Short mmCIF file of C-alpha atoms and ligand atoms in Angstrom, two decimals:
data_model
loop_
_atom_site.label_atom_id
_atom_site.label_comp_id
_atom_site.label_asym_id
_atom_site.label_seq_id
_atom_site.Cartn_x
_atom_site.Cartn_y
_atom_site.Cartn_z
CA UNK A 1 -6.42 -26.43 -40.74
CA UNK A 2 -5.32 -27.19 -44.09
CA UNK A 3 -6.91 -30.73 -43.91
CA UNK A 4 -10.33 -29.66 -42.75
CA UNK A 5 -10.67 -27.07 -45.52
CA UNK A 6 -9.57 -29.66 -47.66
CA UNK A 7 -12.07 -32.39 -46.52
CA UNK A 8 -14.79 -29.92 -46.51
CA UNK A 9 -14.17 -29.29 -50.02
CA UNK A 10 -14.55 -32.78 -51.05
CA UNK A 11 -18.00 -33.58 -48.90
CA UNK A 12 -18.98 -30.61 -51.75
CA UNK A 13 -16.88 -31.94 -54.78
CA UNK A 14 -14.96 -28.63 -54.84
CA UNK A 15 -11.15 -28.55 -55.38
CA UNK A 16 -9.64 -25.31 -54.61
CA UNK A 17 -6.59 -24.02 -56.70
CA UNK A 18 -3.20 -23.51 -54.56
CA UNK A 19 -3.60 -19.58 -54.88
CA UNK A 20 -7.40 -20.23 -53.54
CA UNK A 21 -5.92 -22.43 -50.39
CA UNK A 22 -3.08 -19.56 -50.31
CA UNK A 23 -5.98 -17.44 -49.97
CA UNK A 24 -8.24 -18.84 -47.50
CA UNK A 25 -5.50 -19.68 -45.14
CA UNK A 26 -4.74 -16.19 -45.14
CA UNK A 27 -8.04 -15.36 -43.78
CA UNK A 28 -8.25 -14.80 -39.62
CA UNK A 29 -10.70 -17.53 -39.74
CA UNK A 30 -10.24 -19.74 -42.47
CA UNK A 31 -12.82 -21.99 -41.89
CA UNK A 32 -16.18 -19.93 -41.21
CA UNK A 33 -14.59 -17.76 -44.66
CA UNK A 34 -14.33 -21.24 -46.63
CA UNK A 35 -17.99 -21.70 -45.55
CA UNK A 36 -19.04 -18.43 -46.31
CA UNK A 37 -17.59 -19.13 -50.07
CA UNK A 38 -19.65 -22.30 -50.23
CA UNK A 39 -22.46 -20.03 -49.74
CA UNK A 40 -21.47 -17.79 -53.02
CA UNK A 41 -20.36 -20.59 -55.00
CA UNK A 42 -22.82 -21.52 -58.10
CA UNK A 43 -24.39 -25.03 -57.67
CA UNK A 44 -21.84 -26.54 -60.15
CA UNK A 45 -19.07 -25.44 -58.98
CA UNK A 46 -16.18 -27.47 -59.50
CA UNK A 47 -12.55 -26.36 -59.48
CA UNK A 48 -12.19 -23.11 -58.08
CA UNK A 49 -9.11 -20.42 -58.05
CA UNK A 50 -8.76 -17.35 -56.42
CA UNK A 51 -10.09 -14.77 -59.55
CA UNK A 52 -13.36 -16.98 -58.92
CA UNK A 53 -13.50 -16.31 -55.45
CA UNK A 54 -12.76 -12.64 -55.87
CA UNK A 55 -15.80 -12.41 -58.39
CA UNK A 56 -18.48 -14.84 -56.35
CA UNK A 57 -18.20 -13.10 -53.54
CA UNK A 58 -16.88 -9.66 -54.62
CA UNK A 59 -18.51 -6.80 -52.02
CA UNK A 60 -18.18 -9.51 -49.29
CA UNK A 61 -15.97 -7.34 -46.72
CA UNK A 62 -14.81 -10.63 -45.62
CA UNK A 63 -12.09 -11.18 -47.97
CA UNK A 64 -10.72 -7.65 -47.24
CA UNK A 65 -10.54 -8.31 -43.55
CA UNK A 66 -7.57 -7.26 -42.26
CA UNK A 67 -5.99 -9.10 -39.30
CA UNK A 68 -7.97 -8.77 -36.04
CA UNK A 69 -6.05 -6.40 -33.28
CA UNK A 70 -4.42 -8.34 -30.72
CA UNK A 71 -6.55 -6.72 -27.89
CA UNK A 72 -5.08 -7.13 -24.05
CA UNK A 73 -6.90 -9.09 -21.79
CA UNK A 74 -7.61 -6.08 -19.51
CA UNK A 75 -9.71 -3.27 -21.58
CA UNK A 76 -9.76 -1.21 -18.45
CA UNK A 77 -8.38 2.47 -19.22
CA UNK A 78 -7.53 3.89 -16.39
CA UNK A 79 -9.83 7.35 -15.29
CA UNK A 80 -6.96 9.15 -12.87
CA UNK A 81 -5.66 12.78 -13.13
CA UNK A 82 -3.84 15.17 -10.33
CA UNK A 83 -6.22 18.05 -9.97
CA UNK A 84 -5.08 21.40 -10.98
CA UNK A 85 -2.78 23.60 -8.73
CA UNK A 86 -2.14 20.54 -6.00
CA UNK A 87 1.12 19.02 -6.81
CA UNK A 88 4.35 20.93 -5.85
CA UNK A 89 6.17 19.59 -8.01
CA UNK A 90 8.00 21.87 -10.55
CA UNK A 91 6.20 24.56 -8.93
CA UNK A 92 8.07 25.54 -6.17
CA UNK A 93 9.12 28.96 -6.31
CA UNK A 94 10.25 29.66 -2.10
CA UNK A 95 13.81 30.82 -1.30
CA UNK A 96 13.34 31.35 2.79
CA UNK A 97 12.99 34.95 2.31
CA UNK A 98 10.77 37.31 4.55
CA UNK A 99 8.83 38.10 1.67
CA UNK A 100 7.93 34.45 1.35
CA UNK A 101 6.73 33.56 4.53
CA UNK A 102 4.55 36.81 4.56
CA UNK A 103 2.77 35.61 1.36
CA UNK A 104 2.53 32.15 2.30
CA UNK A 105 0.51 33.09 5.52
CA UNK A 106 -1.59 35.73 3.60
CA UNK A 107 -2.31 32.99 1.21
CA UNK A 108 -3.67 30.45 3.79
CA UNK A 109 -5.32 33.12 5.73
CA UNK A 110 -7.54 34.23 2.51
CA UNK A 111 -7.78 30.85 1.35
CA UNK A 112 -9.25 29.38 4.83
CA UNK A 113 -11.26 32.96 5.57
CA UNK A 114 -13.44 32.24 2.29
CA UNK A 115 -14.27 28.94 3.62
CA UNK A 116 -15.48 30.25 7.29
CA UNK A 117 -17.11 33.20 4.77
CA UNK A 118 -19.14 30.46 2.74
CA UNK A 119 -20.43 29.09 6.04
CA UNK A 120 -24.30 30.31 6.23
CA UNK A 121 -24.27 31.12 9.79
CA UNK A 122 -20.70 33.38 9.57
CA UNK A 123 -21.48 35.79 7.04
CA UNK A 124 -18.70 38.59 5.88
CA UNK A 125 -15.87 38.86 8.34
CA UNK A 126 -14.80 42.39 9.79
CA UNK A 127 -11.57 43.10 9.98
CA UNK A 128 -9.65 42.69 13.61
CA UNK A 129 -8.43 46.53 13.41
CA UNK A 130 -12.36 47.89 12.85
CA UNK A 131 -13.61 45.12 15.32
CA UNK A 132 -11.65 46.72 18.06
CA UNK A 133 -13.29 50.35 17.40
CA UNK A 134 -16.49 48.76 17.20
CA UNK A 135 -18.74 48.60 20.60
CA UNK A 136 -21.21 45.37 19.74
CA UNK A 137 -20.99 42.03 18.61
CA UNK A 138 -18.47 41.29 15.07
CA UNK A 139 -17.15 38.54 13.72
CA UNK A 140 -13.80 38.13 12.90
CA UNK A 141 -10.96 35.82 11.72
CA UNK A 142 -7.45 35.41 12.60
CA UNK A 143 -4.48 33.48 13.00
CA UNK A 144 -3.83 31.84 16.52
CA UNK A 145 -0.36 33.42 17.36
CA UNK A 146 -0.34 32.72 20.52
CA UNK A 147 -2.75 30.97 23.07
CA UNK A 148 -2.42 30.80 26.67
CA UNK A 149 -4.45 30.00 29.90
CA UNK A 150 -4.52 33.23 32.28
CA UNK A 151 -3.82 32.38 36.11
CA UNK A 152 -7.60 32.45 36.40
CA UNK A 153 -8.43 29.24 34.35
CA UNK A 154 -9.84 31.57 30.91
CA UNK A 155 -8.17 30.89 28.00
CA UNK A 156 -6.37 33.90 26.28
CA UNK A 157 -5.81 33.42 22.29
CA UNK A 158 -3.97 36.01 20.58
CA UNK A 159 -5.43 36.66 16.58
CA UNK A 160 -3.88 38.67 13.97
CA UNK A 161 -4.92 39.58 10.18
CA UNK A 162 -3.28 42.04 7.96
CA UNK A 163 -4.96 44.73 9.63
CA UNK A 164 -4.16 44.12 13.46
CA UNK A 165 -3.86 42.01 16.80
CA UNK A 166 -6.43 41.13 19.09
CA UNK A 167 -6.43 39.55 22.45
CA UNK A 168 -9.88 37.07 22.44
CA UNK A 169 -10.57 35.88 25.87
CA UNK A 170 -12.76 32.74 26.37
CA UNK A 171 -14.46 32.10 29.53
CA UNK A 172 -13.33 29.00 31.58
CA UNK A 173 -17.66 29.39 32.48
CA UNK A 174 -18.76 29.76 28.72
CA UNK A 175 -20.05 27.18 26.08
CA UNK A 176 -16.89 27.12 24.29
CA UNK A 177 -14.67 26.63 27.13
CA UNK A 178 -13.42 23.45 26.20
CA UNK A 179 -12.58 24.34 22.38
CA UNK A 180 -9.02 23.32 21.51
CA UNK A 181 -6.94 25.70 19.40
CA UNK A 182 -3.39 25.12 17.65
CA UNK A 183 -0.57 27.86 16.55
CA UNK A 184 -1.44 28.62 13.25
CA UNK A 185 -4.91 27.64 12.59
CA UNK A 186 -7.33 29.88 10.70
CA UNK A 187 -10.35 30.55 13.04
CA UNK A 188 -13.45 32.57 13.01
CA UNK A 189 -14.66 33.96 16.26
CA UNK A 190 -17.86 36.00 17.25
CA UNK A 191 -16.67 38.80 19.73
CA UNK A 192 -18.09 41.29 22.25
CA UNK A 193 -15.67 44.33 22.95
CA UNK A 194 -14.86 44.21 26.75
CA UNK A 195 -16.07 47.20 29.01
CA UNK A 196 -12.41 48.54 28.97
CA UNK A 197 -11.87 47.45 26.12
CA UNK A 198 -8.44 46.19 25.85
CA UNK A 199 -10.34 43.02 25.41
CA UNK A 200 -12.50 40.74 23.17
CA UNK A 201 -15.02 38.35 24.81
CA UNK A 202 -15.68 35.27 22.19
CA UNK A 203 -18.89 34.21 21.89
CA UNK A 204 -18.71 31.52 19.75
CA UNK A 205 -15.69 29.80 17.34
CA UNK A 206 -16.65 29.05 13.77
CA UNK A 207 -14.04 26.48 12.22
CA UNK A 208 -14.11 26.17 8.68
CA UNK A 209 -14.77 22.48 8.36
CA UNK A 210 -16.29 20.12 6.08
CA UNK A 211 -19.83 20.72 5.03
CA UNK A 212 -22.42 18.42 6.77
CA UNK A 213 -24.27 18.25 3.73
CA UNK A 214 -21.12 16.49 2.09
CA UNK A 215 -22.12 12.58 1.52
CA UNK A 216 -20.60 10.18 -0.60
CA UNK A 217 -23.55 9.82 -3.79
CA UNK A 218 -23.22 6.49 -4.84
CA UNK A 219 -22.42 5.62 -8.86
CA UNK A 220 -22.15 2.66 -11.08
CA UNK A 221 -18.47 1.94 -11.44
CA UNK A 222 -16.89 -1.24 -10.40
CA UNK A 223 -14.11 -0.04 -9.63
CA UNK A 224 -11.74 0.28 -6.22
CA UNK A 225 -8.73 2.12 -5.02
CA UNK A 226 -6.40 0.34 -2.73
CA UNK A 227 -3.40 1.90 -0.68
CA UNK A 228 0.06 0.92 0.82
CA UNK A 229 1.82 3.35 3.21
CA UNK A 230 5.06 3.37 4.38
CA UNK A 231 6.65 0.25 2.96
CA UNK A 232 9.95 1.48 4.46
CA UNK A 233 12.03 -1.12 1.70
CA UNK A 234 15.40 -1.39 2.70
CA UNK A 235 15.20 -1.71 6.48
CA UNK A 236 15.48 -4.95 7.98
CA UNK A 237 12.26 -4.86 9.56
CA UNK A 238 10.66 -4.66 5.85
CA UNK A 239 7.88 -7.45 5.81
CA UNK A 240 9.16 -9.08 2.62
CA UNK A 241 6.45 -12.53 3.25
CA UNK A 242 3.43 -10.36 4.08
CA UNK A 243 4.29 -7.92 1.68
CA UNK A 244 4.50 -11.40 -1.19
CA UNK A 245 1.40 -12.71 -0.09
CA UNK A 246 -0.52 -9.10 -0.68
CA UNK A 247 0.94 -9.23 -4.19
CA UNK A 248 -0.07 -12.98 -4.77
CA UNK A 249 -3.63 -11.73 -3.74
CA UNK A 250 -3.47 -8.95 -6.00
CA UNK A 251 -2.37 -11.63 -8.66
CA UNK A 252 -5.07 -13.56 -7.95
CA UNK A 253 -7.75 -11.48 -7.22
CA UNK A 254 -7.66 -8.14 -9.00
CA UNK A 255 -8.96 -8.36 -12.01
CA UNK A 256 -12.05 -9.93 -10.69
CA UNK A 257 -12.16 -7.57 -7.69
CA UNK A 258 -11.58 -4.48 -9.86
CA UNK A 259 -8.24 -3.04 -8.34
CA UNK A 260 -7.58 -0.52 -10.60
CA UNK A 261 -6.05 1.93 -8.76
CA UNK A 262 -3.10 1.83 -5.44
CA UNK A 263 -1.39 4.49 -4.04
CA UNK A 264 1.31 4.60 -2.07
CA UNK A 265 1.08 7.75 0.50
CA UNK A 266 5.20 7.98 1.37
CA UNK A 267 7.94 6.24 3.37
CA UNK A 268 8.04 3.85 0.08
CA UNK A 269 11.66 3.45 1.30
CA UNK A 270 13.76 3.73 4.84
CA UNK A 271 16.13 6.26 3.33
CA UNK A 272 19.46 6.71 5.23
CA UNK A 273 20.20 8.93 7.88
CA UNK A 274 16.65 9.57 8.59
CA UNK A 275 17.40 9.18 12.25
CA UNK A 276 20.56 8.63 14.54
CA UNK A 277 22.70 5.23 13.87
CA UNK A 278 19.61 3.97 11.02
CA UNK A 279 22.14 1.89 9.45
CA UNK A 280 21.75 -0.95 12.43
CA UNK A 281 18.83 -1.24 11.34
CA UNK A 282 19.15 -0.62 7.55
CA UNK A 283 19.01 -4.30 5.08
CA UNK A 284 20.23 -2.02 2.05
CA UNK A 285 22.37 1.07 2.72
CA UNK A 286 22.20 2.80 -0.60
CA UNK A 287 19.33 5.33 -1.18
CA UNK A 288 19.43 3.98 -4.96
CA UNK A 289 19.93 0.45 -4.31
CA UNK A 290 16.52 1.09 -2.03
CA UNK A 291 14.77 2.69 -4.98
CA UNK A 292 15.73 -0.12 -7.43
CA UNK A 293 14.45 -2.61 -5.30
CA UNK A 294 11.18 -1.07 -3.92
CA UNK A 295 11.13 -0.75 -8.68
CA UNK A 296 11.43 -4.59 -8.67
CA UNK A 297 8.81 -5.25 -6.15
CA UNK A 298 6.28 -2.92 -7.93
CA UNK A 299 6.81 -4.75 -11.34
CA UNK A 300 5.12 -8.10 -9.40
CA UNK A 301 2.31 -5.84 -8.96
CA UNK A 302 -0.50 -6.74 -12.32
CA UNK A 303 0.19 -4.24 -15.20
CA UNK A 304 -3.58 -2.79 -15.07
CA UNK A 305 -3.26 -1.62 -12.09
CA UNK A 306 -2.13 2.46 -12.26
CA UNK A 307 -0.16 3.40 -9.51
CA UNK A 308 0.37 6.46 -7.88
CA UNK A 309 4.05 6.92 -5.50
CA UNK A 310 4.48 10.14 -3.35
CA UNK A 311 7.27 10.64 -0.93
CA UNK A 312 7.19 10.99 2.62
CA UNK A 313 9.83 12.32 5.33
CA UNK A 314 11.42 8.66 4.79
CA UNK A 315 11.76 9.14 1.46
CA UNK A 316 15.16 11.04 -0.81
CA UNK A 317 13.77 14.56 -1.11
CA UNK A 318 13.85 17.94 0.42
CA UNK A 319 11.83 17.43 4.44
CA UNK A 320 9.52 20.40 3.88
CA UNK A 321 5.93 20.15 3.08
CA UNK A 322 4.86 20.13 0.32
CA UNK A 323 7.01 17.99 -1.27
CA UNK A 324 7.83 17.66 -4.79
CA UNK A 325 7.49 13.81 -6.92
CA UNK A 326 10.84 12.02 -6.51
CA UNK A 327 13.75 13.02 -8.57
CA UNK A 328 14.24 10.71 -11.61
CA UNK A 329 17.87 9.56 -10.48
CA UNK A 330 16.15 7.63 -7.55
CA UNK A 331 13.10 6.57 -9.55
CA UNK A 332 14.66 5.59 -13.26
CA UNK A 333 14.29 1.77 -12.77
CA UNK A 334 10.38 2.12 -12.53
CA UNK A 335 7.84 1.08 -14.73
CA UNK A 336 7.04 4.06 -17.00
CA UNK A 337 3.26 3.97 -15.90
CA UNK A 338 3.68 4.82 -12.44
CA UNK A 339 2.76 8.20 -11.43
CA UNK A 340 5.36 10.20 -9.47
CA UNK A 341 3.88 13.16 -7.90
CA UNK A 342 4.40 15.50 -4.71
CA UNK A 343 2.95 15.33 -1.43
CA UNK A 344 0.30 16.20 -0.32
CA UNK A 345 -1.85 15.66 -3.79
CA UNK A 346 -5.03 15.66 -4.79
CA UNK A 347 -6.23 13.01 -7.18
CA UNK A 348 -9.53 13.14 -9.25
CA UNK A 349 -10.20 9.14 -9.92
CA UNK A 350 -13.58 8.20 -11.63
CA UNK A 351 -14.81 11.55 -10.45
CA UNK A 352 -14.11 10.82 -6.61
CA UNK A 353 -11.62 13.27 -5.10
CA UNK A 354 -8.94 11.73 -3.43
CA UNK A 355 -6.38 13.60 -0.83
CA UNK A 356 -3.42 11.73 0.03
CA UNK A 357 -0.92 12.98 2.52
CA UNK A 358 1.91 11.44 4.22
CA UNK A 359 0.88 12.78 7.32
CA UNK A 360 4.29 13.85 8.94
CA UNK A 361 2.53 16.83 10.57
CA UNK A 362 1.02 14.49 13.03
CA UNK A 363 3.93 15.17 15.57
CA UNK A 364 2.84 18.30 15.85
CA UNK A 365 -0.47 18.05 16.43
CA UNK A 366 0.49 14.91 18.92
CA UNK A 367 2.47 17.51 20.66
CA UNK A 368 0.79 20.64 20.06
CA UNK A 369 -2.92 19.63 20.82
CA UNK A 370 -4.68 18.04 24.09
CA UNK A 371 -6.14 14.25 23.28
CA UNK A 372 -4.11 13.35 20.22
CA UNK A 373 -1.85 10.37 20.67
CA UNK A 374 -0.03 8.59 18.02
CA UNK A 375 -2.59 5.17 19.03
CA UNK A 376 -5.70 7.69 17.08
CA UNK A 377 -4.38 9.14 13.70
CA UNK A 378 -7.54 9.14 12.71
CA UNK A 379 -8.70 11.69 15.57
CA UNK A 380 -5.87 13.87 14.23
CA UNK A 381 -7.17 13.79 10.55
CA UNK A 382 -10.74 14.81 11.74
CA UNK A 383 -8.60 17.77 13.34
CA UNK A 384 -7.00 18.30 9.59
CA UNK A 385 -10.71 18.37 8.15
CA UNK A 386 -12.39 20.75 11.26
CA UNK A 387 -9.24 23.17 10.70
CA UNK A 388 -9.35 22.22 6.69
CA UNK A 389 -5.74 22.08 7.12
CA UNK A 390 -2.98 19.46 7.42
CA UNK A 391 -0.34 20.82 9.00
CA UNK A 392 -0.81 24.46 10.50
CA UNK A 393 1.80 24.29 13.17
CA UNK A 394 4.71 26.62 11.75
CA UNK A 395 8.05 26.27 13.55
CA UNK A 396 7.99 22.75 15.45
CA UNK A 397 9.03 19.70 13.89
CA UNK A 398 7.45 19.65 10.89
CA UNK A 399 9.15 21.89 8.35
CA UNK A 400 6.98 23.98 5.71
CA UNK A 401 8.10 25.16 2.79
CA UNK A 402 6.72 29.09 2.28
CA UNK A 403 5.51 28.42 -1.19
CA UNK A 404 3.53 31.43 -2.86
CA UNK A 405 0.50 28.64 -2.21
CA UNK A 406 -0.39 26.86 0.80
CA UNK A 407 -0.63 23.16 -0.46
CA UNK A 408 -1.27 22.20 2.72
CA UNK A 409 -4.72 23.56 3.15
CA UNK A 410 -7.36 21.19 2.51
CA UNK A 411 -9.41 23.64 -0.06
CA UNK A 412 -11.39 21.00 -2.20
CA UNK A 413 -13.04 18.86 0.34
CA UNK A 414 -12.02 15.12 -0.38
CA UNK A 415 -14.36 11.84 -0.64
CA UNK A 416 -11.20 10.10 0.13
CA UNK A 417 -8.80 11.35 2.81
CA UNK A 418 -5.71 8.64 3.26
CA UNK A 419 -2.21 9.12 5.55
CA UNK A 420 0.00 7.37 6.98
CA UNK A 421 3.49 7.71 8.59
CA UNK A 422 2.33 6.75 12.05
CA UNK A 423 2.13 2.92 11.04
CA UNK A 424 -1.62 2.73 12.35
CA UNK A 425 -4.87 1.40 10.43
CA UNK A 426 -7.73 2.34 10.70
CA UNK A 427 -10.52 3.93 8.82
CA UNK A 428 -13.17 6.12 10.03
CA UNK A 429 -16.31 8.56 8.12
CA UNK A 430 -17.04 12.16 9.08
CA UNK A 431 -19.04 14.08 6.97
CA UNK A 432 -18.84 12.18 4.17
CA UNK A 433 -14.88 11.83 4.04
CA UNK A 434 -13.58 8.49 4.11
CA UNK A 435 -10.62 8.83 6.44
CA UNK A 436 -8.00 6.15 5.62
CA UNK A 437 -4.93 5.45 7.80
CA UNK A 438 -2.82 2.87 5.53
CA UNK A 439 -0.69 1.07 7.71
CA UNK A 440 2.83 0.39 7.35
CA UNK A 441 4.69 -2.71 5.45
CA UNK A 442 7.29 -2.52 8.00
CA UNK A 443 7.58 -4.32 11.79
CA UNK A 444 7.99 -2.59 15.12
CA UNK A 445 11.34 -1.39 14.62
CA UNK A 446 13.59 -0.82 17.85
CA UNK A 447 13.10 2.44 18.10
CA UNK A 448 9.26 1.84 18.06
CA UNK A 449 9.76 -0.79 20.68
CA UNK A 450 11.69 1.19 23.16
CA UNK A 451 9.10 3.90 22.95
CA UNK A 452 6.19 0.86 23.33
CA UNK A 453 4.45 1.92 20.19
CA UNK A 454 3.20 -0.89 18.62
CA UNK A 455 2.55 -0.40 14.81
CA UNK A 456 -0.35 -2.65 12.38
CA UNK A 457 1.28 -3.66 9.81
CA UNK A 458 0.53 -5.92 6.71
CA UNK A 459 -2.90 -4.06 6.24
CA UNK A 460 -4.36 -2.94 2.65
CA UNK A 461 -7.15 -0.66 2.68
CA UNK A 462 -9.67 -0.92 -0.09
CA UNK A 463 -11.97 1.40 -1.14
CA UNK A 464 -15.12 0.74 -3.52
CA UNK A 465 -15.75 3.65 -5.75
CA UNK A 466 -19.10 2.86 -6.74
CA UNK A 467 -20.54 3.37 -2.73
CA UNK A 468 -17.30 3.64 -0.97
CA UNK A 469 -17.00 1.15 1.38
CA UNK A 470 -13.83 0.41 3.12
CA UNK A 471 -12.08 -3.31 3.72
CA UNK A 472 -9.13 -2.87 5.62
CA UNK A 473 -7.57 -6.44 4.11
CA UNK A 474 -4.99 -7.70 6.69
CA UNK A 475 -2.15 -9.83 4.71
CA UNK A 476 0.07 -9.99 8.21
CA UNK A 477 -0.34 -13.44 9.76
FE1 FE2 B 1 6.90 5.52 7.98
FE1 FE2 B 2 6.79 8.91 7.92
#
């Protein structure tokens, strides 16, 4: 550099002084600032030395400069926050009293009776005690307590509020005959008092669903949201080469694709003890050994990309839903930008609202509900959205938590709706929801085998923010 200032200078018959040189080299850009001195310099110029470079081009900001920033080579900033009032964690106030389970129900009942309330053709609800005393048509809403099918083929639902009971009968002959109802679920029903009027004859069920009107309106980012369920690191079925040649993709291609965002929806590691004699089939048998290598895995992953880690029932934290973020003794070896929140969460990225669950509930509604098999998650996530709830069924194997909130009801309806936990993939769109199953990063394991469930591993879901289309990429050879 020295040299071609130097020679420069001579072509022009200028010698600079050493504080002069001292001087330009200083500069960020030596060269274009020796040029712009040339520029200042009187015709006859001859030796020059720094007080005359101060003066012929005094005002010139260049001097001043100060070193340029060292800017990264990714500008992105990352537009991600949890939405208000949707993360359990630190929050949870439940100690298994009566007291708590009483609130928790009153709180999904209100919460899920203003949505059937906001549809247009529901209206007000009356309440189940005045319903009864009434002698024409009413609408009510309730919790299924009980439903059975009477010896004559009807089906016999039995809804309470805070005010009362009611038996609702519905025709095997009607319309509605073939609606499907779970314990639990908050349900809006037109009624007709029967003539002896033990009885109330539905008319019609009003669910509180997702608004048809709800579409995904399309914007100008560039960016996309990508997710990985159930890694499951630490059990020997962990798929360590198709898991390496997702990251090498990422590596490759994310900067240019605009991955800016991954999630990872629970069962990030096998845990121990999960399920009888796990250790057979367990590569690492420490819970923290599992956490500190599922931390070195995520470093491979590009530094722009914000993650986002919930747990699932896999994972080292209390079973029932919600749960709260990891505890930092499992989750100290991670990179200080990862997000550790509870489960389920809402997310609010570039202004699309994201729900991510790990979707343990779906053995209840596998059992609990006709024409749900573990081969269709994604028919039992249309069931969350219908019901606006993820896991209703109290009491079966899915635990709840009776927080003083029901996290589990699905209040803010989501552009993005993602789960996992039953190793499928798939993706699917009803009313505007983009309904992710995230596969699994884990093979059949032998307990899968025996019960010939075959899982579909090695799959990446993508999602494009700007118009939200969905590539399920499929890294599993
Ligand atoms: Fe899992
Ligand atoms: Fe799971």
């Amino acid at each position: 550099m020295r040299e071609d200032i130097l020679s420069a200078a001579a072509k022009r018959r200028i010698f600079f002084s050493p504080d002069a040189m001292e001087m330009i080299l200083s500069n960020n850009d030596p060269l274009s600032f020796t040029n712009t001195i040339f520029s200042h310099l009187s015709e006859n110029a001859m030796f020059v030395d720094r007080k005359q470079i101060m003066d012929c081009i005094a005002g010139d900001m260049v001097i001043f400069e100060s070193k340029k920033e060292i800017v990264p080579d990714n500008r992105f900033t990352p537009d991600i926050h949890v939405m208000p009032n949707s993360d359990i964690t630190g929050e949870s106030t439940c100690e298994g009293k009566i007291n708590d389970f009483a609130m928790y129900f009153k709180n999904r009942y209100h919460t899920i009776r203003r949505l059937i309330e906001r549809r247009r053709d529901f209206g007000r609800a009356v309440d189940i005690a005045r319903a009864k005393e009434l002698d024409r048509e009413t609408k009510i809403v309730g919790i299924v307590y009980e439903k059975n099918t009477t010896k004559n083929g009807h089906t016999m639902l039995t809804l309470e509020d805070e005010t009362g009971v009611a038996k609702v009968l519905i025709s095997k002959d009607s319309d509605i005959a073939n609606e499907a109802f779970v314990h639990d679920e908050v349900v809006g029903v037109s009624v007709k008092p029967t003539v002896s009027g033990t009885l109330l004859m539905a008319q019609k069920v009003f669910r509180p669903d997702i608004p048809k009107d709800h579409v995904w309106e399309e914007s100008d980012t560039p960016s996309k949201i990508a997710f990985l369920s159930d890694v499951h690191v630490g059990s020997t079925t962990f798929l360590e080469d198709t898991w390496y040649r997702m990251v090498s993709w990422l590596k490759a291609n994310s900067v240019k694709e605009d991955i800016h965002y991954l999630v990872f929806p629970g069962d990030v590691v096998d845990g121990i003890g999960v399920f009888p004699d796990q250790d057979k089939e367990l590569e690492i048998k420490d819970i923290y050994t599992q956490y500190e290598k599922l931390a070195e895995y995520l470093k491979d992953i590009p530094d722009h990309i914000k993650m986002v880690v919930h747990p699932g029932n896999h994972d080292a934290c209390r079973l029932a839903e919600p749960q709260p973020a990891l505890d930092k003794v499992f989750t100290k070896s991670f990179d200080s930008n990862i997000l550790m929140l509870g489960n389920p969460v809402y997310l609010n990225v570039e202004g699309r609202t994201v729900l991510t669950y790990h979707g343990k509930s779906m053995d209840d509604w596998i059992s609990g509900m006709q024409g749900m098999s573990y081969d269709h998650p994604l028919k039992v996530m249309k069931e969350m959205c219908v019901r606006r709830h993820l896991a209703p069924i109290y009491g079966q194997r899915n635990a709840l938590a009776p927080e003083k909130k029901d996290y589990l009801v699905i209040d803010h309806v989501p552009d993005i709706f993602v789960s996992g936990h039953v190793h499928g993939a798939g993706q699917e769109i009803y009313n505007g929801v983009r309904m992710i199953n995230a596969s699994t990063w884990q093979d059949q394991t032998e307990y899968q085998r025996m019960h010939n469930f075959n899982p579909d591993p090695g799959i990446m879901p993508i999602v494009s923010l700007s118009d939200g289309k969905v590539d399920m990429r499929n890294f599993h050879k």
